[in-house]
Tab-separated table of C-alpha atoms in Angstrom:
chain	number	residue	atom	x	y	z
A	1	MET	CA	-50.650	49.059	206.157
A	2	ARG	CA	-53.822	47.331	207.183
A	3	LYS	CA	-53.663	45.030	204.170
A	4	LEU	CA	-50.077	44.164	204.996
A	5	GLY	CA	-50.848	43.364	208.632
A	6	SER	CA	-49.783	44.704	211.989
A	7	ASP	CA	-46.594	42.622	212.056
A	8	PHE	CA	-45.504	44.309	208.842
A	9	GLY	CA	-46.328	47.639	210.472
A	10	TRP	CA	-44.006	46.877	213.377
A	11	LEU	CA	-41.232	45.698	211.047
A	12	TRP	CA	-41.608	48.751	208.832
A	13	SER	CA	-41.667	51.056	211.874
A	14	ALA	CA	-38.503	49.435	213.228
A	15	TYR	CA	-36.742	49.844	209.911
A	16	ALA	CA	-37.931	53.425	209.447
A	17	VAL	CA	-37.016	54.667	212.929
A	18	SER	CA	-33.529	53.170	212.839
A	19	THR	CA	-32.939	54.433	209.293
A	20	TYR	CA	-34.023	57.955	210.231
A	21	GLY	CA	-31.823	57.825	213.329
A	22	THR	CA	-28.815	56.750	211.292
A	23	TRP	CA	-29.274	59.488	208.703
A	24	LEU	CA	-30.028	62.048	211.401
A	25	ALA	CA	-26.592	61.420	212.921
A	26	PHE	CA	-24.863	61.116	209.525
A	27	GLY	CA	-22.516	64.073	210.023
A	28	ALA	CA	-22.108	63.878	213.786
A	29	PHE	CA	-19.078	61.577	213.948
A	30	PRO	CA	-16.822	63.797	211.810
A	31	LEU	CA	-17.916	66.844	213.808
A	32	ILE	CA	-17.072	65.130	217.084
A	33	ALA	CA	-13.726	64.054	215.642
A	34	VAL	CA	-12.908	67.618	214.580
A	35	ARG	CA	-14.523	69.744	217.292
A	36	VAL	CA	-14.022	67.539	220.344
A	37	LEU	CA	-10.960	65.453	219.508
A	38	ASP	CA	-9.075	67.850	217.183
A	39	SER	CA	-8.599	65.069	214.615
A	40	SER	CA	-6.786	65.621	211.332
A	41	ALA	CA	-8.505	65.652	207.950
A	42	PHE	CA	-7.045	62.194	207.224
A	43	ALA	CA	-8.380	60.831	210.509
A	44	VAL	CA	-11.851	62.182	209.732
A	45	SER	CA	-11.725	60.614	206.259
A	46	LEU	CA	-10.633	57.308	207.754
A	47	LEU	CA	-13.460	57.487	210.286
A	48	GLU	CA	-16.007	57.990	207.505
A	49	ALA	CA	-14.621	55.177	205.344
A	50	ALA	CA	-13.658	52.572	207.949
A	51	GLY	CA	-17.122	51.675	209.195
A	52	LEU	CA	-18.507	51.021	205.755
A	53	ALA	CA	-15.339	49.367	204.426
A	54	VAL	CA	-15.110	46.845	207.253
A	55	ALA	CA	-18.858	46.260	207.155
A	56	ALA	CA	-18.673	45.624	203.406
A	57	MET	CA	-15.894	43.056	203.914
A	58	LEU	CA	-17.944	41.316	206.588
A	59	ALA	CA	-21.120	41.351	204.488
A	60	VAL	CA	-20.062	38.290	202.486
A	61	PRO	CA	-19.653	35.939	205.464
A	62	LEU	CA	-22.561	37.565	207.332
A	63	GLY	CA	-25.038	36.786	204.536
A	64	PRO	CA	-24.943	32.999	204.978
A	65	TRP	CA	-24.750	33.391	208.754
A	66	VAL	CA	-27.961	35.448	208.762
A	67	ALA	CA	-29.627	33.026	206.329
A	68	TYR	CA	-29.446	30.197	208.864
A	69	ARG	CA	-30.516	32.181	211.914
A	70	ARG	CA	-33.907	33.210	213.222
A	71	LYS	CA	-34.364	36.709	211.876
A	72	LEU	CA	-36.215	38.445	214.718
A	73	PRO	CA	-33.536	37.740	217.360
A	74	VAL	CA	-30.845	38.846	214.889
A	75	MET	CA	-32.666	42.135	214.248
A	76	ILE	CA	-33.196	42.781	217.942
A	77	ALA	CA	-29.577	41.926	218.757
A	78	THR	CA	-28.167	44.178	216.038
A	79	ASP	CA	-30.374	47.050	217.183
A	80	LEU	CA	-29.249	46.579	220.782
A	81	VAL	CA	-25.605	46.374	219.696
A	82	ARG	CA	-25.987	49.658	217.781
A	83	PHE	CA	-27.743	51.231	220.759
A	84	ALA	CA	-24.953	50.194	223.155
A	85	ALA	CA	-22.164	51.230	220.797
A	86	LEU	CA	-23.698	54.619	220.058
A	87	ALA	CA	-24.678	55.245	223.688
A	88	SER	CA	-21.046	54.690	224.655
A	89	VAL	CA	-20.112	57.898	222.806
A	90	PRO	CA	-22.114	60.360	224.935
A	91	ALA	CA	-21.206	58.361	228.052
A	92	ALA	CA	-17.470	58.580	227.263
A	93	TYR	CA	-17.860	62.255	226.345
A	94	ALA	CA	-19.563	62.994	229.686
A	95	LEU	CA	-16.763	61.189	231.533
A	96	GLY	CA	-14.070	62.979	229.539
A	97	VAL	CA	-12.615	59.765	228.098
A	98	LEU	CA	-13.912	59.865	224.515
A	99	SER	CA	-11.204	58.923	222.024
A	100	TYR	CA	-10.756	58.693	218.282
A	101	GLY	CA	-10.239	54.939	218.624
A	102	GLN	CA	-13.615	54.590	220.291
A	103	LEU	CA	-15.297	56.525	217.468
A	104	LEU	CA	-13.581	54.251	214.954
A	105	VAL	CA	-14.736	51.090	216.744
A	106	VAL	CA	-18.297	52.431	217.064
A	107	ALA	CA	-18.365	53.267	213.345
A	108	VAL	CA	-17.250	49.729	212.430
A	109	VAL	CA	-19.647	48.051	214.874
A	110	CYS	CA	-22.593	50.154	213.712
A	111	GLY	CA	-21.807	49.632	210.027
A	112	THR	CA	-21.584	45.873	210.494
A	113	ALA	CA	-24.759	45.754	212.592
A	114	ALA	CA	-26.608	47.858	210.007
A	115	ILE	CA	-25.726	45.448	207.203
A	116	THR	CA	-26.752	42.500	209.363
A	117	PHE	CA	-30.063	44.136	210.323
A	118	THR	CA	-30.843	44.975	206.698
A	119	ALA	CA	-30.112	41.412	205.571
A	120	ALA	CA	-32.248	39.901	208.332
A	121	SER	CA	-35.151	42.318	207.850
A	122	GLY	CA	-35.176	41.805	204.081
A	123	ALA	CA	-35.228	38.031	204.471
A	124	TYR	CA	-37.876	38.212	207.184
A	125	LEU	CA	-40.055	40.489	205.069
A	126	LYS	CA	-40.259	37.791	202.409
A	127	SER	CA	-41.591	35.310	204.943
A	128	LEU	CA	-43.938	37.837	206.551
A	129	VAL	CA	-45.707	39.254	203.488
A	130	ARG	CA	-47.470	37.203	200.814
A	131	GLY	CA	-46.039	37.311	197.317
A	132	ASP	CA	-48.857	39.454	195.909
A	133	ARG	CA	-48.232	42.109	198.600
A	134	LEU	CA	-44.443	41.958	198.575
A	135	LEU	CA	-44.066	44.711	195.981
A	136	ALA	CA	-46.124	47.126	198.101
A	137	ALA	CA	-44.190	46.143	201.234
A	138	ASN	CA	-40.815	46.645	199.538
A	139	GLY	CA	-42.086	49.974	198.225
A	140	ARG	CA	-42.771	51.139	201.766
A	141	PHE	CA	-39.291	50.113	202.858
A	142	GLU	CA	-37.743	51.944	199.900
A	143	ALA	CA	-39.876	55.036	200.535
A	144	ALA	CA	-38.743	55.108	204.165
A	145	SER	CA	-35.133	54.662	203.108
A	146	TRP	CA	-35.177	57.436	200.521
A	147	ALA	CA	-37.142	59.816	202.736
A	148	ALA	CA	-34.637	59.266	205.555
A	149	THR	CA	-31.735	59.747	203.140
A	150	ALA	CA	-33.209	63.040	201.932
A	151	ALA	CA	-34.531	64.456	205.217
A	152	GLY	CA	-32.177	62.948	207.809
A	153	PRO	CA	-28.946	64.863	207.114
A	154	PRO	CA	-30.554	68.331	207.001
A	155	LEU	CA	-32.574	67.602	210.143
A	156	GLY	CA	-29.448	66.191	211.763
A	157	GLY	CA	-27.512	69.295	210.784
A	158	ALA	CA	-30.168	71.438	212.437
A	159	LEU	CA	-30.066	69.239	215.546
A	160	VAL	CA	-26.270	69.457	215.657
A	161	GLY	CA	-26.500	73.226	215.294
A	162	LEU	CA	-29.036	73.489	218.114
A	163	LEU	CA	-27.841	70.850	220.567
A	164	GLY	CA	-24.451	69.585	219.352
A	165	PRO	CA	-23.181	66.374	217.761
A	166	VAL	CA	-23.165	64.341	220.982
A	167	VAL	CA	-26.924	64.854	221.417
A	168	THR	CA	-27.424	63.817	217.790
A	169	ILE	CA	-25.512	60.581	218.448
A	170	THR	CA	-27.738	60.036	221.485
A	171	ALA	CA	-30.840	60.443	219.289
A	172	ASP	CA	-29.429	57.841	216.887
A	173	ALA	CA	-28.809	55.455	219.799
A	174	VAL	CA	-32.383	55.890	221.010
A	175	SER	CA	-33.689	55.215	217.489
A	176	HIS	CA	-32.115	51.753	217.581
A	177	LEU	CA	-33.582	51.037	220.990
A	178	LEU	CA	-37.023	52.009	219.665
A	179	SER	CA	-36.424	49.800	216.632
A	180	ALA	CA	-35.609	46.815	218.858
A	181	LEU	CA	-38.802	47.427	220.825
A	182	ALA	CA	-40.830	47.541	217.592
A	183	VAL	CA	-39.306	44.276	216.344
A	184	ARG	CA	-40.095	42.746	219.722
A	185	ARG	CA	-43.793	43.524	219.098
A	186	ILE	CA	-43.898	41.283	216.000
A	187	ARG	CA	-45.959	38.199	216.753
A	188	SER	CA	-45.352	36.105	213.639
A	189	GLY	CA	-42.618	33.532	214.063
A	190	ASP	CA	-39.622	33.376	211.802
């Protein structure tokens, strides 16, 4: 990473930690819906599909919106939004007020924030890394993404088995807070 610079290192770390957190908690929402809220199979399917479906619909208008915004504040804001949304789940669970509707809203908010973060980080990467190093930088992002996709769900399953799905959601929330802190360390302007 030395050749790519410390700012790239912070951006890559932010992306990697939030991606791992997301994949770590991949199966936690359906488990909470079934085990804690006694949701039906249809409700669980809707929960899985709704976040991505709504986020995909919002991706088209979000693209131009992100294009005309400063990327670092957008990335920090989306990480903090994901942190707050995800942290609301264990808080509501602890208070005994967790509902299916809340899980649905959190899934939609997190899906939309994830698409926004990815768009902003991809655009920022192009301004951060010189053209001759961009292939290597994109390769590191892809490697982090595929490693998280492969390792996250099994590790998350083990974490759910050991500590439960609510703790796994908490770990995902913390990953986004750590990501925001890493983005905050970037010194290059956008």
